[in-house]
Structure formats: structure tokens, C-alpha cells
Amino acid sequence: MDERQPLPVHRLPEHPGRDPRRPRREGRRGAVRAFDYARADGVDTAIAAVGAHPAGAFLAGGTTEVDLVRQNVLRPDLLVDINDLPLDRVEDLPDGGLRIGALARMSDVARAAGVVDRFPLIAQSLLLGASAQLRNMASMGGNLCQRVRCGYYRDAVSPCNKREPGSGCSAIGGLHRGHAVLGTSDRCIATHPSDVAVALVAVDAVVRTRGPGGERGIPIDDFFLLPGDTPHRERPLEHGELITAIEVPPVPTARRSVYLKVRDRASYEFALVSVAAAVDVRDGAVAEVRLALGGVATKPWRARAAERSLLGGPATPGAFAEAAARELASAEPRPQNAFKVELARRTIVRALTMLTNGDDR
């Protein structure tokens, strides 16, 4: 198809078999709203189609997005299916880095030789992040853009500043056991759910995009925004801007790395606390270290205070505990999630001890 030509658009009905004489029920169990659907075979065509619709959105694996549309949390006027776009390759770069296409499936990335060999923390985070069925469908770009798992956001009726700015945060005065203790504001305390994003933050990945303003690279730590006063704005993307790839720079230290995830059950579950760690020890001292935390913050959290504390110091459990305490000194726990502070401290110590004792595999 000529990328200058508009996409053919199809109108999807509100709900198959819905009796039009019955009143519409709003909220989580209400009928799915009608929207248009188009399938793109060109990047620029997809970008133009989404940009032309105020509530247009891209559709990749859809493992989260489709659920949110069904629940009336997301209300697109157009979904542009991008699964035919040539953005699914996992490439080894000459300098030792990686280029991961935005449509590469999680399962393919997890077993790619360059990922397993040079970035085990990425491979492990993908394997721990979802069931095999979901990994076979979910895309890397979609994983980075997945929405929070806060029940108040997803029930479509509770006050939620992410869903309806200015309505309030139900979690602050409600159930918040799984919520964040770092990077919170009085507008939102929801944790970011992605596992692989935590690993990518630890290795300073760059998110490549193309949109109405052209192409750009966004350092991944800047790709996720703190809630502040605008929790509904989670990423610095323009409307119609598409993730095309994730670039991982060469990080020799990452060859010795681990992704450690603590959760309520051993089967696939979201993290209470997770740690992506890589460390290089020379003559008993920490020469290089990378740490990022998941499950405890409103974005994948680079533990820079802990890294600074560790550099040049002894690679001992006591030093690891002190560094973890410095990182968590700014935590703002609430009654139900206060346990996360101590759990995060212990998980950091455990991950670093595993790496320095040689039992990370």
C-alpha cells in the first residue's frame, strides 16, 4: 500500500448481540463503545492514521489494551493494528549492544542468543514477567506502554487521576498494599507494572520513536514520568508517536547480572519488589554496579543513591545493606505497604550477594 494513501477503516459494533432497546450500562461491565479499526502496513501510514483521530491508538499484541477497552477504561475512536509492520527483529550491534524492534515478542527476545549471553537480566525479567502464552503475544513496545494495575484505575468507576484528571486518588485512602513507596505524589501512588522496563533502566537503554515531528531517541529513564501533578501523563510521547525500537548499549558488566523478583505467589504475578542488578568486583571492591527497582515506585526506579554508595567500597553484605538503606531513605510508605521498604532492602542485598558469591544462575 502507498504510505501516502489513507488506511481503509472499519467500524466495529458496540457489542455483538446487544439489544439496542436496553439502556447502555456505563462502567466496568457496560457495553463496549463503538470504534473504528484499521490495519497498517506502513509506519508512516500508521502514524498519520492515529494522529488524525483525537482518541486514536496503536494496537500491537493487545494483551492489556484489549482488556481495558472492554472495561471502558480506554475509549479509543480508532485502533490501528500495527502487527504487519517490519519492527520485530532482535539485532546484535557491532559494538556489543542490541537493537530490539518494538514489535518483537517477549518470548523471542527472552531466548535471543545475544540477550541471554550479554544481558541475562533482560532475559530473566521477560521470563518472570508473564506466562508463556502472554510472552508469545505481547510486544516489547507494548510492554513499556502498559497501564498500571491499580484496581481503582481499572474498575472504570472509582475516582482516579490517571483515568480522569482531577477526580482524586482512591488508593491513598483505600487498599494500597501493592502500591508505591518511591516517586509518589498526593495525586497517585500506583506502581509501574513492567518487569523488563526495570532491567532496561538498569542498562541505560534508549527508546527510539517516530512521530509527526520525526524520529528521536529517549533515554529510558526519561521515558517514564513521575506522577507529580499530572499522573495521567505517563510518557513524553506526542499523540501519534510510535515506538519503533529499543536500543541497548554495550554494558560488559551486564554479563554478570540478575533479575530477582519477589511476589505473593510463585506463579506469574506482579512484583511486590524486584531488583535488576549487575556488578563488577575487582580486588574485593565494587568497580561498577547497576541497580534498578520494580514494584516499589511509580516508575522503574534507578537506584542511583545505592550505586553511588557502593562504588569503590567493599563487596560485602554489610555494604550492600547500607547502600540499600540510603536508597530507601526517601520512601514514603503507607500503613498497608510499609513492609515494602524492608523487603526491598533485603532483596537488594540478596541480589548483590548472589552475584558476588557466584550463585546467580
Tab-separated table of C-alpha atoms in Angstrom:
chain	number	residue	atom	x	y	z
A	1	MET	CA	0.000	0.000	0.000
A	2	ASP	CA	1.225	3.504	-0.826
A	3	GLU	CA	2.004	5.132	2.546
A	4	ARG	CA	0.512	8.374	1.269
A	5	GLN	CA	-2.902	6.773	0.939
A	6	PRO	CA	-5.275	6.701	3.924
A	7	LEU	CA	-5.955	3.373	5.574
A	8	PRO	CA	-9.255	1.597	4.983
A	9	VAL	CA	-11.209	1.929	8.215
A	10	HIS	CA	-13.830	-0.476	9.526
A	11	ARG	CA	-16.471	0.350	12.109
A	12	LEU	CA	-16.738	-2.190	14.904
A	13	PRO	CA	-20.109	-2.527	16.643
A	14	GLU	CA	-20.621	-1.703	20.291
A	15	HIS	CA	-21.287	-5.275	21.324
A	16	PRO	CA	-22.368	-8.271	19.255
A	17	GLY	CA	-25.946	-9.118	20.040
A	18	ARG	CA	-26.619	-6.150	22.301
A	19	ASP	CA	-30.299	-5.295	22.316
A	20	PRO	CA	-30.490	-1.600	21.249
A	21	ARG	CA	-33.739	-1.243	23.233
A	22	ARG	CA	-31.902	-1.851	26.501
A	23	PRO	CA	-30.259	1.171	28.144
A	24	ARG	CA	-26.461	1.357	27.991
A	25	ARG	CA	-24.730	0.482	31.256
A	26	GLU	CA	-21.635	2.550	31.913
A	27	GLY	CA	-18.645	1.411	33.920
A	28	ARG	CA	-16.680	-1.789	34.077
A	29	ARG	CA	-19.417	-4.110	32.840
A	30	GLY	CA	-21.011	-1.721	30.375
A	31	ALA	CA	-21.178	-2.351	26.638
A	32	VAL	CA	-18.012	-1.758	24.637
A	33	ARG	CA	-18.250	1.551	22.823
A	34	ALA	CA	-18.119	1.561	19.046
A	35	PHE	CA	-14.762	2.400	17.480
A	36	ASP	CA	-13.039	2.183	14.106
A	37	TYR	CA	-10.360	-0.367	13.216
A	38	ALA	CA	-7.645	-0.223	10.561
A	39	ARG	CA	-4.682	-2.476	9.757
A	40	ALA	CA	-1.492	-0.692	8.767
A	41	ASP	CA	1.282	-1.990	6.515
A	42	GLY	CA	3.479	1.105	6.711
A	43	VAL	CA	4.947	3.010	9.655
A	44	ASP	CA	4.156	6.472	8.317
A	45	THR	CA	0.616	5.459	7.368
A	46	ALA	CA	0.001	4.137	10.885
A	47	ILE	CA	1.349	7.332	12.455
A	48	ALA	CA	-0.795	9.524	10.204
A	49	ALA	CA	-3.937	7.495	10.901
A	50	VAL	CA	-3.577	7.658	14.681
A	51	GLY	CA	-2.597	11.331	14.584
A	52	ALA	CA	-5.746	12.190	12.620
A	53	HIS	CA	-8.021	10.827	15.362
A	54	PRO	CA	-8.163	12.574	18.772
A	55	ALA	CA	-8.536	9.231	20.562
A	56	GLY	CA	-6.664	7.081	18.067
A	57	ALA	CA	-4.269	4.439	19.372
A	58	PHE	CA	-1.882	1.784	18.106
A	59	LEU	CA	-2.717	-1.895	18.637
A	60	ALA	CA	0.100	-4.453	18.903
A	61	GLY	CA	-0.238	-7.624	20.991
A	62	GLY	CA	-3.206	-6.131	22.825
A	63	THR	CA	-2.723	-8.302	25.909
A	64	THR	CA	-3.573	-5.375	28.185
A	65	GLU	CA	-5.094	-2.834	25.821
A	66	VAL	CA	-7.988	-5.021	24.672
A	67	ASP	CA	-8.982	-5.721	28.288
A	68	LEU	CA	-9.024	-2.012	29.085
A	69	VAL	CA	-11.162	-1.258	26.037
A	70	ARG	CA	-13.636	-3.944	27.108
A	71	GLN	CA	-13.775	-2.458	30.597
A	72	ASN	CA	-14.395	1.069	29.241
A	73	VAL	CA	-11.188	2.297	30.844
A	74	LEU	CA	-9.733	3.130	27.443
A	75	ARG	CA	-12.144	4.606	24.902
A	76	PRO	CA	-10.452	4.839	21.511
A	77	ASP	CA	-12.191	6.175	18.452
A	78	LEU	CA	-9.732	4.276	16.217
A	79	LEU	CA	-7.393	1.331	16.804
A	80	VAL	CA	-4.641	0.971	14.204
A	81	ASP	CA	-3.306	-2.578	14.098
A	82	ILE	CA	0.471	-2.388	13.555
A	83	ASN	CA	1.333	-6.086	13.679
A	84	ASP	CA	2.274	-6.194	9.974
A	85	LEU	CA	4.970	-3.531	10.351
A	86	PRO	CA	8.611	-4.695	9.977
A	87	LEU	CA	9.577	-3.852	13.554
A	88	ASP	CA	10.085	-7.291	15.076
A	89	ARG	CA	13.800	-8.016	14.677
A	90	VAL	CA	16.307	-8.561	17.502
A	91	GLU	CA	19.710	-7.485	16.210
A	92	ASP	CA	23.205	-7.719	17.675
A	93	LEU	CA	25.032	-4.430	17.126
A	94	PRO	CA	28.738	-4.324	16.188
A	95	ASP	CA	29.687	-2.605	19.442
A	96	GLY	CA	28.125	-5.349	21.568
A	97	GLY	CA	24.780	-3.664	22.100
A	98	LEU	CA	21.315	-4.690	20.931
A	99	ARG	CA	18.546	-3.252	18.807
A	100	ILE	CA	15.174	-4.728	19.716
A	101	GLY	CA	12.265	-3.975	17.423
A	102	ALA	CA	9.192	-2.590	19.143
A	103	LEU	CA	7.059	-5.448	17.793
A	104	ALA	CA	9.488	-8.185	18.840
A	105	ARG	CA	7.568	-10.609	21.045
A	106	MET	CA	8.724	-11.027	24.606
A	107	SER	CA	9.314	-14.743	24.090
A	108	ASP	CA	11.583	-14.148	21.087
A	109	VAL	CA	13.660	-11.564	22.935
A	110	ALA	CA	13.988	-13.767	26.023
A	111	ARG	CA	15.603	-16.568	24.024
A	112	ALA	CA	17.712	-14.468	21.634
A	113	ALA	CA	21.339	-15.565	21.998
A	114	GLY	CA	22.709	-12.026	22.350
A	115	VAL	CA	20.242	-11.263	25.135
A	116	VAL	CA	20.856	-14.472	27.068
A	117	ASP	CA	24.638	-14.200	26.761
A	118	ARG	CA	25.276	-10.481	27.262
A	119	PHE	CA	22.170	-9.288	29.129
A	120	PRO	CA	20.830	-12.118	31.329
A	121	LEU	CA	18.919	-9.639	33.497
A	122	ILE	CA	16.775	-8.751	30.450
A	123	ALA	CA	16.111	-12.384	29.574
A	124	GLN	CA	15.237	-13.240	33.174
A	125	SER	CA	12.904	-10.265	33.558
A	126	LEU	CA	10.989	-11.346	30.461
A	127	LEU	CA	10.665	-14.952	31.596
A	128	LEU	CA	9.435	-13.836	35.028
A	129	GLY	CA	7.131	-11.188	33.612
A	130	ALA	CA	4.305	-13.265	32.141
A	131	SER	CA	3.096	-16.728	31.220
A	132	ALA	CA	4.338	-18.380	28.042
A	133	GLN	CA	1.041	-17.643	26.299
A	134	LEU	CA	1.299	-13.926	27.028
A	135	ARG	CA	5.004	-13.770	26.166
A	136	ASN	CA	4.204	-15.231	22.740
A	137	MET	CA	1.734	-12.415	22.054
A	138	ALA	CA	2.972	-9.336	23.948
A	139	SER	CA	5.298	-6.907	22.182
A	140	MET	CA	8.278	-5.126	23.701
A	141	GLY	CA	6.967	-1.659	22.870
A	142	GLY	CA	3.550	-2.519	24.252
A	143	ASN	CA	5.105	-3.836	27.449
A	144	LEU	CA	6.769	-0.474	28.086
A	145	CYS	CA	3.457	1.300	27.479
A	146	GLN	CA	1.230	-0.955	29.570
A	147	ARG	CA	-1.013	0.803	32.039
A	148	VAL	CA	-0.925	0.472	35.802
A	149	ARG	CA	-2.532	-2.487	37.570
A	150	CYS	CA	-4.187	-0.371	40.265
A	151	GLY	CA	-7.685	-1.758	40.789
A	152	TYR	CA	-9.138	1.717	41.166
A	153	TYR	CA	-7.821	2.717	37.750
A	154	ARG	CA	-9.142	-0.452	36.153
A	155	ASP	CA	-12.627	-0.582	37.654
A	156	ALA	CA	-13.662	2.375	35.439
A	157	VAL	CA	-15.826	3.924	38.162
A	158	SER	CA	-13.651	4.837	41.173
A	159	PRO	CA	-12.071	8.303	41.327
A	160	CYS	CA	-8.675	8.026	39.621
A	161	ASN	CA	-6.436	10.870	38.492
A	162	LYS	CA	-4.838	8.703	35.820
A	163	ARG	CA	-8.161	7.934	34.204
A	164	GLU	CA	-9.977	11.197	34.973
A	165	PRO	CA	-7.568	14.005	35.924
A	166	GLY	CA	-8.689	15.912	38.995
A	167	SER	CA	-11.051	13.231	40.273
A	168	GLY	CA	-8.763	12.070	43.114
A	169	CYS	CA	-6.714	9.003	44.050
A	170	SER	CA	-8.834	6.286	45.642
A	171	ALA	CA	-5.795	4.193	46.597
A	172	ILE	CA	-4.398	6.755	49.057
A	173	GLY	CA	-7.337	6.287	51.404
A	174	GLY	CA	-8.216	2.786	50.220
A	175	LEU	CA	-6.443	-0.501	49.542
A	176	HIS	CA	-2.811	0.189	48.723
A	177	ARG	CA	-0.795	-2.884	49.767
A	178	GLY	CA	0.703	-3.283	46.307
A	179	HIS	CA	1.292	0.393	45.679
A	180	ALA	CA	4.418	2.533	45.526
A	181	VAL	CA	6.635	3.879	48.294
A	182	LEU	CA	9.021	5.798	45.998
A	183	GLY	CA	8.263	8.547	43.488
A	184	THR	CA	4.717	9.088	44.727
A	185	SER	CA	2.664	12.269	44.913
A	186	ASP	CA	-0.611	13.255	46.526
A	187	ARG	CA	-2.213	12.605	43.111
A	188	CYS	CA	-1.090	8.994	42.521
A	189	ILE	CA	0.721	6.107	44.237
A	190	ALA	CA	0.322	3.380	41.588
A	191	THR	CA	3.353	1.238	40.721
A	192	HIS	CA	4.568	0.719	37.183
A	193	PRO	CA	3.919	-2.946	36.313
A	194	SER	CA	6.620	-3.789	33.739
A	195	ASP	CA	9.427	-6.185	34.653
A	196	VAL	CA	11.584	-5.773	31.567
A	197	ALA	CA	11.435	-1.979	31.902
A	198	VAL	CA	13.296	-2.321	35.209
A	199	ALA	CA	16.078	-4.307	33.533
A	200	LEU	CA	16.242	-1.859	30.623
A	201	VAL	CA	16.541	1.092	33.008
A	202	ALA	CA	19.468	-0.633	34.718
A	203	VAL	CA	21.398	-0.827	31.425
A	204	ASP	CA	20.548	2.688	30.139
A	205	ALA	CA	18.504	1.610	27.125
A	206	VAL	CA	17.200	4.190	24.647
A	207	VAL	CA	13.652	4.162	23.258
A	208	ARG	CA	13.557	5.014	19.551
A	209	THR	CA	10.381	6.611	18.198
A	210	ARG	CA	8.915	8.099	15.044
A	211	GLY	CA	6.056	10.548	15.056
A	212	PRO	CA	4.640	13.689	13.474
A	213	GLY	CA	7.805	15.538	14.493
A	214	GLY	CA	10.203	12.960	13.050
A	215	GLU	CA	12.484	10.469	14.757
A	216	ARG	CA	14.099	10.737	18.174
A	217	GLY	CA	15.750	8.713	20.930
A	218	ILE	CA	14.533	8.969	24.514
A	219	PRO	CA	16.754	7.702	27.361
A	220	ILE	CA	14.599	5.108	29.045
A	221	ASP	CA	14.851	6.717	32.476
A	222	ASP	CA	13.223	9.797	30.913
A	223	PHE	CA	10.628	7.715	29.081
A	224	PHE	CA	8.692	7.073	32.309
A	225	LEU	CA	7.363	10.179	34.059
A	226	LEU	CA	6.765	10.638	37.772
A	227	PRO	CA	3.100	11.366	38.559
A	228	GLY	CA	3.594	14.782	40.170
A	229	ASP	CA	0.523	16.895	39.421
A	230	THR	CA	-0.146	15.152	36.086
A	231	PRO	CA	-0.381	11.388	36.730
A	232	HIS	CA	-2.422	10.892	33.560
A	233	ARG	CA	0.703	11.771	31.542
A	234	GLU	CA	2.879	8.686	31.926
A	235	ARG	CA	5.276	9.085	28.977
A	236	PRO	CA	6.666	12.042	26.994
A	237	LEU	CA	5.162	10.849	23.712
A	238	GLU	CA	3.238	13.048	21.330
A	239	HIS	CA	-0.103	11.860	20.059
A	240	GLY	CA	0.642	9.571	17.125
A	241	GLU	CA	4.267	8.970	18.123
A	242	LEU	CA	5.187	5.308	17.675
A	243	ILE	CA	7.921	3.326	19.416
A	244	THR	CA	9.994	1.685	16.673
A	245	ALA	CA	12.854	0.086	18.631
A	246	ILE	CA	14.685	-0.222	21.926
A	247	GLU	CA	18.451	0.163	21.762
A	248	VAL	CA	20.627	-1.326	24.499
A	249	PRO	CA	24.200	-0.027	24.665
A	250	PRO	CA	27.149	-2.340	25.284
A	251	VAL	CA	27.372	-2.979	29.037
A	252	PRO	CA	30.127	-5.532	29.772
A	253	THR	CA	29.132	-5.625	33.451
A	254	ALA	CA	25.683	-6.907	32.453
A	255	ARG	CA	27.156	-10.288	31.517
A	256	ARG	CA	27.099	-10.913	35.253
A	257	SER	CA	23.625	-9.768	36.152
A	258	VAL	CA	20.384	-10.972	37.669
A	259	TYR	CA	16.722	-10.043	37.850
A	260	LEU	CA	15.285	-11.035	41.205
A	261	LYS	CA	11.508	-10.835	41.672
A	262	VAL	CA	9.595	-11.222	44.947
A	263	ARG	CA	5.850	-11.791	44.653
A	264	ASP	CA	2.917	-13.186	46.598
A	265	ARG	CA	2.936	-16.492	44.727
A	266	ALA	CA	5.485	-18.425	42.707
A	267	SER	CA	3.341	-18.498	39.562
A	268	TYR	CA	3.048	-15.439	37.343
A	269	GLU	CA	2.256	-12.438	39.488
A	270	PHE	CA	3.221	-8.776	39.607
A	271	ALA	CA	6.201	-7.865	41.746
A	272	LEU	CA	5.959	-6.713	45.317
A	273	VAL	CA	9.644	-5.905	44.930
A	274	SER	CA	12.069	-6.660	42.134
A	275	VAL	CA	15.741	-5.866	41.610
A	276	ALA	CA	17.734	-5.737	38.391
A	277	ALA	CA	21.407	-5.848	39.324
A	278	ALA	CA	24.801	-6.079	37.630
A	279	VAL	CA	28.128	-5.752	39.414
A	280	ASP	CA	31.838	-5.920	38.692
A	281	VAL	CA	34.092	-6.620	41.677
A	282	ARG	CA	37.857	-6.166	41.490
A	283	ASP	CA	40.197	-6.936	44.394
A	284	GLY	CA	37.219	-7.143	46.728
A	285	ALA	CA	35.887	-3.688	45.845
A	286	VAL	CA	32.910	-2.695	43.690
A	287	ALA	CA	34.316	-1.314	40.419
A	288	GLU	CA	30.967	-0.923	38.665
A	289	VAL	CA	27.378	-1.531	39.696
A	290	ARG	CA	23.953	-1.064	38.203
A	291	LEU	CA	20.744	-1.307	40.219
A	292	ALA	CA	17.101	-0.724	39.375
A	293	LEU	CA	13.970	-1.495	41.379
A	294	GLY	CA	10.476	-2.589	40.405
A	295	GLY	CA	7.266	-2.980	42.388
A	296	VAL	CA	8.114	-0.151	44.774
A	297	ALA	CA	7.911	3.011	42.666
A	298	THR	CA	5.642	4.877	40.290
A	299	LYS	CA	8.187	4.248	37.504
A	300	PRO	CA	11.002	1.749	37.005
A	301	TRP	CA	13.396	3.088	39.621
A	302	ARG	CA	17.115	3.505	39.009
A	303	ALA	CA	18.768	3.158	42.417
A	304	ARG	CA	21.412	5.817	41.913
A	305	ALA	CA	21.928	6.612	45.594
A	306	ALA	CA	22.705	2.958	46.260
A	307	GLU	CA	25.052	2.818	43.269
A	308	ARG	CA	26.998	5.843	44.488
A	309	SER	CA	27.264	4.339	47.950
A	310	LEU	CA	28.662	1.067	46.621
A	311	LEU	CA	31.240	2.303	44.103
A	312	GLY	CA	34.762	1.798	45.374
A	313	GLY	CA	33.580	0.173	48.586
A	314	PRO	CA	33.764	-3.400	49.804
A	315	ALA	CA	31.557	-6.024	48.179
A	316	THR	CA	30.081	-7.243	51.446
A	317	PRO	CA	26.527	-7.821	52.686
A	318	GLY	CA	27.001	-5.026	55.218
A	319	ALA	CA	27.926	-2.536	52.494
A	320	PHE	CA	25.021	-3.752	50.365
A	321	ALA	CA	22.602	-3.205	53.267
A	322	GLU	CA	23.919	0.294	53.908
A	323	ALA	CA	23.563	1.211	50.236
A	324	ALA	CA	20.015	-0.141	50.151
A	325	ALA	CA	19.101	1.873	53.246
A	326	ARG	CA	20.373	5.055	51.594
A	327	GLU	CA	18.270	4.387	48.509
A	328	LEU	CA	15.129	3.792	50.547
A	329	ALA	CA	15.618	6.724	52.919
A	330	SER	CA	13.280	8.822	50.761
A	331	ALA	CA	10.493	6.218	50.765
A	332	GLU	CA	7.032	7.358	51.827
A	333	PRO	CA	5.252	4.181	52.924
A	334	ARG	CA	1.638	3.965	53.987
A	335	PRO	CA	0.122	1.581	56.533
A	336	GLN	CA	-0.564	-1.327	54.181
A	337	ASN	CA	2.639	-1.168	52.107
A	338	ALA	CA	5.214	-0.210	54.737
A	339	PHE	CA	6.591	-3.754	54.566
A	340	LYS	CA	7.958	-2.982	51.103
A	341	VAL	CA	10.753	-0.839	52.499
A	342	GLU	CA	12.349	-3.691	54.440
A	343	LEU	CA	11.523	-6.189	51.702
A	344	ALA	CA	13.257	-4.003	49.115
A	345	ARG	CA	16.320	-3.612	51.339
A	346	ARG	CA	16.617	-7.370	51.770
A	347	THR	CA	16.048	-8.053	48.073
A	348	ILE	CA	18.826	-5.643	47.067
A	349	VAL	CA	21.216	-7.339	49.495
A	350	ARG	CA	20.198	-10.774	48.235
A	351	ALA	CA	20.643	-9.886	44.551
A	352	LEU	CA	24.094	-8.365	45.078
A	353	THR	CA	25.168	-11.226	47.316
A	354	MET	CA	24.062	-13.748	44.688
A	355	LEU	CA	26.194	-12.006	42.081
A	356	THR	CA	29.300	-11.611	44.226
A	357	ASN	CA	29.078	-15.166	45.579
A	358	GLY	CA	28.756	-16.607	42.099
A	359	ASP	CA	25.347	-18.272	42.541
A	360	ASP	CA	23.328	-16.031	40.221
A	361	ARG	CA	22.451	-18.795	37.726
